[in-house]
Coordinates of C-alpha atoms in Angstrom, one line a residue:
X20 CA 4.4 34.0 -10.3
X21 CA 1.7 31.6 -9.0
X22 CA 1.0 28.5 -11.0
X23 CA -2.6 27.2 -11.5
X24 CA -1.7 24.4 -9.1
X25 CA -0.7 26.9 -6.4
X26 CA -3.9 28.7 -7.0
X27 CA -5.8 25.4 -6.6
X28 CA -4.0 24.7 -3.4
X29 CA -4.8 28.1 -2.0
X30 CA -8.5 27.6 -2.9
X31 CA -8.5 24.3 -1.1
X32 CA -7.0 25.8 2.0
X33 CA -9.7 28.4 1.8
X34 CA -12.4 25.7 1.8
X35 CA -13.0 25.2 -1.9
X36 CA -12.7 21.5 -2.6
X37 CA -11.0 20.2 -5.7
X38 CA -13.3 19.0 -8.5
X39 CA -12.9 16.0 -10.7
X40 CA -11.8 18.3 -13.5
X41 CA -9.1 19.7 -11.1
X42 CA -7.9 16.2 -10.4
X43 CA -7.7 15.3 -14.0
X44 CA -5.6 18.4 -14.7
X45 CA -3.2 17.3 -11.9
X46 CA -2.9 13.9 -13.4
X47 CA -2.4 15.2 -16.9
X48 CA 0.1 17.9 -16.0
X49 CA 3.1 18.2 -18.3
X50 CA 6.1 16.5 -16.9
X51 CA 8.0 19.8 -17.0
X52 CA 5.5 21.1 -14.3
X53 CA 6.3 18.3 -11.9
X54 CA 8.2 20.3 -9.3
X55 CA 5.6 23.1 -9.4
X56 CA 2.9 20.5 -8.8
X57 CA 4.8 18.9 -5.9
X58 CA 5.4 22.4 -4.4
X59 CA 1.7 23.2 -4.6
X60 CA 0.6 19.9 -3.2
X61 CA 3.3 20.2 -0.5
X62 CA 1.6 23.3 0.9
X63 CA -1.5 21.2 1.7
X64 CA 0.7 18.4 3.2
X65 CA 2.5 20.9 5.5
X66 CA -0.7 22.7 6.5
X67 CA -2.2 19.5 7.8
X68 CA 0.8 17.4 8.8
X69 CA 3.8 19.7 9.1
X70 CA 7.0 17.9 8.6
X71 CA 5.9 14.6 10.1
X72 CA 6.0 11.2 8.4
X73 CA 3.8 8.4 9.9
X74 CA 5.6 5.1 9.8
X75 CA 3.6 1.9 9.5
X76 CA 4.8 -1.7 9.9
X77 CA 3.0 -4.7 8.3
X78 CA 2.8 -8.1 10.0
X79 CA 1.6 -10.8 7.6
X80 CA -0.4 -13.1 9.8
X81 CA -1.5 -15.6 7.1
X82 CA 0.0 -15.8 3.6
X83 CA -1.4 -17.2 0.4
X84 CA -4.2 -19.8 0.4
X85 CA -6.8 -17.3 -0.7
X86 CA -10.0 -18.3 -2.6
X87 CA -10.6 -14.8 -4.1
X88 CA -9.4 -14.2 -7.7
X89 CA -8.1 -10.7 -7.5
X90 CA -6.0 -10.5 -10.8
X91 CA -3.3 -8.3 -9.3
X92 CA -2.6 -10.5 -6.2
X93 CA 0.1 -13.1 -5.8
X94 CA -1.9 -14.8 -3.1
X95 CA -5.1 -15.1 -5.2
X96 CA -6.9 -18.2 -6.5
X97 CA -5.2 -19.3 -9.7
X98 CA -1.9 -17.5 -9.0
X99 CA 1.2 -19.5 -9.7
X100 CA 3.5 -16.8 -8.2
X101 CA 6.3 -18.1 -6.1
X102 CA 5.5 -16.9 -2.7
X103 CA 5.7 -18.2 0.9
X104 CA 2.4 -19.8 2.0
X105 CA 1.6 -20.4 5.6
X106 CA -1.3 -20.5 8.0
X107 CA -1.6 -18.3 11.0
X108 CA 1.4 -17.0 12.9
X109 CA 1.4 -17.7 16.6
X110 CA 0.8 -14.7 18.9
X111 CA 4.5 -14.8 20.0
X112 CA 5.6 -14.7 16.3
X113 CA 3.3 -11.9 15.5
X114 CA 4.4 -9.8 18.6
X115 CA 8.1 -10.4 17.8
X116 CA 7.6 -9.1 14.2
X117 CA 5.5 -6.1 15.5
X118 CA 8.2 -5.3 18.1
X119 CA 10.8 -5.2 15.3
X120 CA 8.8 -2.6 13.4
X121 CA 8.1 -0.5 16.5
X122 CA 11.7 -0.4 17.5
X123 CA 12.5 0.9 14.0
X124 CA 10.2 3.9 14.5
X125 CA 6.7 2.6 13.5
X126 CA 3.7 3.9 15.4
X127 CA 1.1 1.8 13.6
X128 CA 1.2 -2.0 13.3
X129 CA -0.9 -3.4 10.5
X130 CA -2.1 -7.0 11.1
X131 CA -3.0 -8.6 7.8
X132 CA -4.4 -12.0 6.9
X133 CA -5.2 -13.4 3.4
X134 CA -8.6 -14.8 2.5
X135 CA -12.1 -13.6 1.7
X136 CA -12.8 -12.7 5.3
X137 CA -12.3 -13.9 8.8
X138 CA -14.2 -16.6 10.6
X139 CA -15.3 -16.0 14.2
X140 CA -12.4 -18.2 15.3
X141 CA -10.1 -16.0 13.3
X142 CA -11.5 -12.9 15.1
X143 CA -10.7 -14.7 18.3
X144 CA -7.1 -15.1 17.3
X145 CA -6.7 -11.5 16.2
X146 CA -8.4 -10.0 19.3
X147 CA -6.1 -12.0 21.5
X148 CA -3.1 -10.8 19.6
X149 CA -4.3 -7.2 19.8
X150 CA -4.7 -7.4 23.6
X151 CA -1.2 -8.7 24.1
X152 CA 0.3 -6.3 21.6
X153 CA -1.3 -3.3 23.4
X154 CA -0.3 -4.6 26.8
X155 CA 3.3 -5.0 25.7
X156 CA 3.5 -1.7 23.7
X157 CA 1.2 0.9 25.3
X158 CA 0.3 3.6 22.9
X159 CA 0.8 1.4 19.8
X160 CA -1.9 2.0 17.1
X161 CA -3.2 -1.2 15.6
X162 CA -4.8 -1.6 12.1
X163 CA -6.4 -4.9 11.1
X164 CA -6.8 -6.0 7.5
X165 CA -8.7 -9.3 7.4
X166 CA -10.9 -9.1 4.4
X167 CA -14.7 -8.8 4.2
X168 CA -16.3 -8.5 7.6
X169 CA -19.5 -10.2 8.7
X170 CA -22.0 -8.5 11.0
X171 CA -20.7 -8.0 14.5
X172 CA -17.1 -8.7 13.7
X173 CA -16.1 -5.0 13.5
X174 CA -17.6 -4.4 17.0
X175 CA -15.5 -7.3 18.4
X176 CA -12.4 -5.8 16.9
X177 CA -13.2 -2.4 18.3
X178 CA -13.8 -3.8 21.7
X179 CA -10.4 -5.6 21.6
X180 CA -8.6 -2.3 20.9
X181 CA -8.3 -2.2 17.1
X182 CA -7.9 1.4 16.1
X183 CA -8.2 1.1 12.3
X184 CA -9.4 -1.3 9.7
X185 CA -8.0 -1.5 6.2
X186 CA -10.0 -2.6 3.3
X187 CA -9.1 -1.0 0.0
X188 CA -11.6 -0.4 -2.8
X189 CA -8.5 -0.9 -5.1
X190 CA -10.1 0.6 -8.2
X191 CA -13.0 2.5 -9.5
X192 CA -16.4 0.8 -9.4
X193 CA -16.5 1.0 -13.1
X194 CA -13.3 -1.0 -13.4
X195 CA -13.9 -3.5 -10.5
X196 CA -15.3 -6.4 -12.5
X197 CA -12.2 -6.3 -14.8
X198 CA -9.9 -7.2 -11.9
X199 CA -11.9 -9.5 -9.6
X200 CA -15.1 -11.5 -10.0
X201 CA -15.4 -13.4 -6.7
X202 CA -16.7 -10.4 -4.8
X203 CA -18.3 -7.1 -5.7
X204 CA -17.3 -3.5 -5.3
X205 CA -20.3 -3.1 -3.0
X206 CA -18.9 -5.9 -0.8
X207 CA -15.8 -3.8 -0.3
X208 CA -17.6 -0.6 0.5
X209 CA -19.9 -2.5 2.9
X210 CA -16.9 -3.6 5.0
X211 CA -15.5 -0.1 5.2
X212 CA -18.9 1.1 6.4
X213 CA -19.1 -1.7 9.0
X214 CA -15.7 -0.6 10.4
X215 CA -16.9 3.0 10.5
X216 CA -20.1 2.0 12.1
X217 CA -18.2 0.3 14.9
X218 CA -16.2 3.4 15.6
X219 CA -13.0 2.1 13.9
X220 CA -11.0 4.5 11.8
X221 CA -11.5 3.5 8.1
X222 CA -8.4 2.9 6.1
X223 CA -9.1 2.4 2.4
X224 CA -7.0 3.1 -0.7
X225 CA -6.3 2.0 -4.3
X226 CA -3.9 0.3 -6.6
X227 CA -2.8 2.3 -9.6
X228 CA -1.7 0.6 -12.8
X229 CA -4.5 -1.9 -13.1
X230 CA -5.3 -0.8 -16.6
X231 CA -7.7 1.9 -15.4
X232 CA -8.2 5.2 -17.3
X233 CA -7.3 8.6 -15.9
X234 CA -11.0 9.1 -15.4
X235 CA -11.3 5.9 -13.4
X236 CA -8.4 6.9 -11.1
X237 CA -10.2 10.2 -10.4
X238 CA -13.4 8.2 -9.8
X239 CA -11.7 6.0 -7.3
X240 CA -10.2 8.9 -5.4
X241 CA -13.6 10.7 -5.1
X242 CA -15.1 7.5 -4.0
X243 CA -12.5 7.3 -1.2
X244 CA -13.3 10.9 -0.3
X245 CA -17.0 10.0 -0.2
X246 CA -16.2 7.1 2.1
X247 CA -14.3 9.6 4.3
X248 CA -11.4 7.2 4.7
X249 CA -9.0 8.6 7.3
X250 CA -6.0 6.8 5.8
X251 CA -5.5 6.3 2.1
X252 CA -2.8 3.8 1.0
X253 CA -1.8 4.4 -2.6
X254 CA -0.4 1.2 -4.0
X255 CA 1.3 0.8 -7.4
X256 CA 0.8 -2.5 -9.2
X257 CA 3.6 -5.0 -8.8
X258 CA 3.0 -7.3 -11.8
X259 CA 4.0 -10.6 -10.2
X260 CA 4.9 -13.4 -12.5
X261 CA 2.1 -16.0 -12.4
X262 CA -0.7 -13.5 -12.1
X263 CA -3.1 -12.3 -14.9
X264 CA -1.5 -8.8 -14.7
X265 CA 2.1 -10.1 -14.9
X266 CA 3.0 -8.1 -18.0
X267 CA 1.2 -4.9 -17.2
X268 CA 3.8 -2.1 -16.9
X269 CA 2.1 1.3 -17.3
X270 CA 3.6 3.4 -14.5
X271 CA 6.6 5.7 -14.5
X272 CA 8.1 7.5 -11.5
X273 CA 6.6 10.8 -12.6
X274 CA 3.2 9.3 -13.2
X275 CA 3.3 7.9 -9.6
X276 CA 4.1 11.3 -8.1
X277 CA 1.2 12.9 -10.0
X278 CA -1.1 10.2 -8.7
X279 CA 0.0 11.0 -5.1
X280 CA -0.3 14.7 -5.7
X281 CA -3.9 14.2 -7.1
X282 CA -4.7 12.3 -3.9
X283 CA -3.4 15.2 -1.8
X284 CA -5.5 17.7 -3.7
X285 CA -8.7 15.6 -3.5
X286 CA -8.2 14.6 0.1
X287 CA -6.0 17.3 1.6
X288 CA -6.4 16.5 5.3
X289 CA -6.2 12.7 5.0
X290 CA -3.2 10.5 5.6
X291 CA -1.8 9.7 2.2
X292 CA 0.4 6.6 2.5
X293 CA 2.9 5.5 -0.1
X294 CA 2.3 1.8 0.0
X295 CA 3.1 -1.3 -2.1
X296 CA 5.2 -0.8 -5.2
X297 CA 6.9 2.3 -3.9
X298 CA 10.4 1.2 -4.5
X299 CA 9.7 -0.5 -7.8
X300 CA 7.9 2.4 -9.4
X301 CA 8.9 5.7 -7.7
X302 CA 12.6 4.6 -7.6
X303 CA 14.7 7.8 -7.3
X304 CA 11.6 10.0 -6.9
X305 CA 10.7 8.4 -3.5
X306 CA 12.1 11.5 -1.6
X307 CA 10.1 13.8 -3.9
X308 CA 6.9 11.9 -3.1
X309 CA 7.4 12.4 0.6
X310 CA 6.8 16.1 0.0
X311 CA 3.2 15.2 -1.1
X312 CA 2.4 12.1 1.0
X313 CA 2.8 11.9 4.8
X314 CA 3.0 8.2 5.5
X315 CA 4.9 5.1 4.4
X316 CA 5.4 1.4 5.2
X317 CA 8.7 0.5 6.9
X318 CA 10.4 -2.6 5.5
X319 CA 8.6 -5.4 3.6
X320 CA 5.1 -5.8 2.2
X321 CA 2.9 -8.9 2.1
X322 CA 4.7 -11.0 -0.5
X323 CA 7.5 -8.6 -1.7
X324 CA 10.6 -7.1 -0.1
X325 CA 10.7 -3.4 0.6
X326 CA 13.6 -1.0 1.0
X327 CA 15.9 -1.4 4.1
X328 CA 14.3 0.2 7.1
X329 CA 17.6 2.1 7.7
X330 CA 17.4 3.6 4.2
X331 CA 13.7 4.7 4.7
X332 CA 14.6 6.5 8.0
X333 CA 17.6 8.1 6.4
X334 CA 15.4 9.3 3.5
X335 CA 12.9 10.8 5.9
X336 CA 15.7 12.7 7.8
X337 CA 17.6 13.7 4.7
X338 CA 14.5 15.5 3.3
X339 CA 13.9 17.5 6.4
X340 CA 11.1 15.4 7.9
X341 CA 10.7 13.7 11.2
X342 CA 9.0 10.4 12.2
X343 CA 5.6 11.0 13.8
X344 CA 5.9 10.4 17.5
X345 CA 9.7 10.4 17.6
X346 CA 11.8 12.5 20.0
X347 CA 12.6 14.9 17.1
X348 CA 8.9 15.3 16.4
X349 CA 8.1 16.0 20.1
X350 CA 11.0 18.4 20.5
X351 CA 10.0 20.2 17.3
X352 CA 6.4 20.6 18.5
X353 CA 7.6 21.9 21.9
X354 CA 9.4 24.7 20.1
X355 CA 6.8 25.4 17.4
X356 CA 3.3 24.4 18.6
X357 CA 0.9 23.5 15.9
X358 CA -2.9 23.3 16.3
X359 CA -3.4 19.8 17.6
X360 CA -6.6 19.4 15.6
X361 CA -4.7 19.9 12.4
X362 CA -1.8 17.9 13.6
X363 CA -3.8 14.8 14.4
X364 CA -6.5 14.9 11.8
X365 CA -6.2 11.6 9.9
X366 CA -2.8 11.0 11.5
X367 CA -3.8 8.7 14.3
X368 CA -1.9 8.4 17.6
X369 CA 1.2 10.6 18.1
X370 CA 2.4 8.7 21.2
X371 CA 5.7 7.0 21.2
X372 CA 5.1 3.3 20.4
X373 CA 7.1 2.1 23.4
X374 CA 6.5 4.9 25.8

């Protein structure tokens, strides 16, 4: 017997988009319906991404020392969190870290720097790194995450070979002022639009657990749909000691899976990435979440440690998935060809990172 969630998935595959009411129903599903919900969302995941998991690797180019007051962030102005703080990595250091991630199976390298936004000298540094990274690892996909962009900077990044730009909206517009006051929601949206305007793939997501209501989570996801973000990182708040949100613990593993499922129903053909807080909040349900999401970070995050890369890769294999661009993926596609438009939609490059 088909559940309401299976019927919803069938409708979406037939071209009928999910509504905000549908999204709320997913988020508020009874816990006993979890596996039916995952199975229904999984049909959308498989229709657009098969059994592939895109593996991303983060390189933290500059840590801490930020003048923005984002309440959730250990690097923010006023945070007393105990984190490593340093200025820019050298190009050699950045390439060495990127190479480690690529050798572990990543196909996208995310170059991240703290701060409100890059100066033109910062853009010079990043474009130089990107050029050397792409020369050393042909086929690698590069995402930059440098903060708010000024006019003309997105075009320079595009010219240097940057494939994607990450700038999360983080939360609903109606909740934005509660979590940061040094920049506006419109500032964030404008940066995503600048990246899109320069021909860079927009990567924008959210952080769940910021004290938002169910309706605000839905609002944020539909805003991301409106932005047409190709890649949607779903972060779960890590309440760092020394930040204003240090005592906020509102998430459970089941709640996190429902949030990911809601993202899949609302944005069925987009890359849904399980991002920061995965290990802390999903815990033993991480494998279940892979049946909804199709992308993860490998290894550590900006200021927190992630699961061992070996454990991540084993989790992917143990659940019947293959790393996007791996030999297993290419062999599987050779045996069972899938429409390349569906395969690549929102998934980025599928070339081996060190081919």
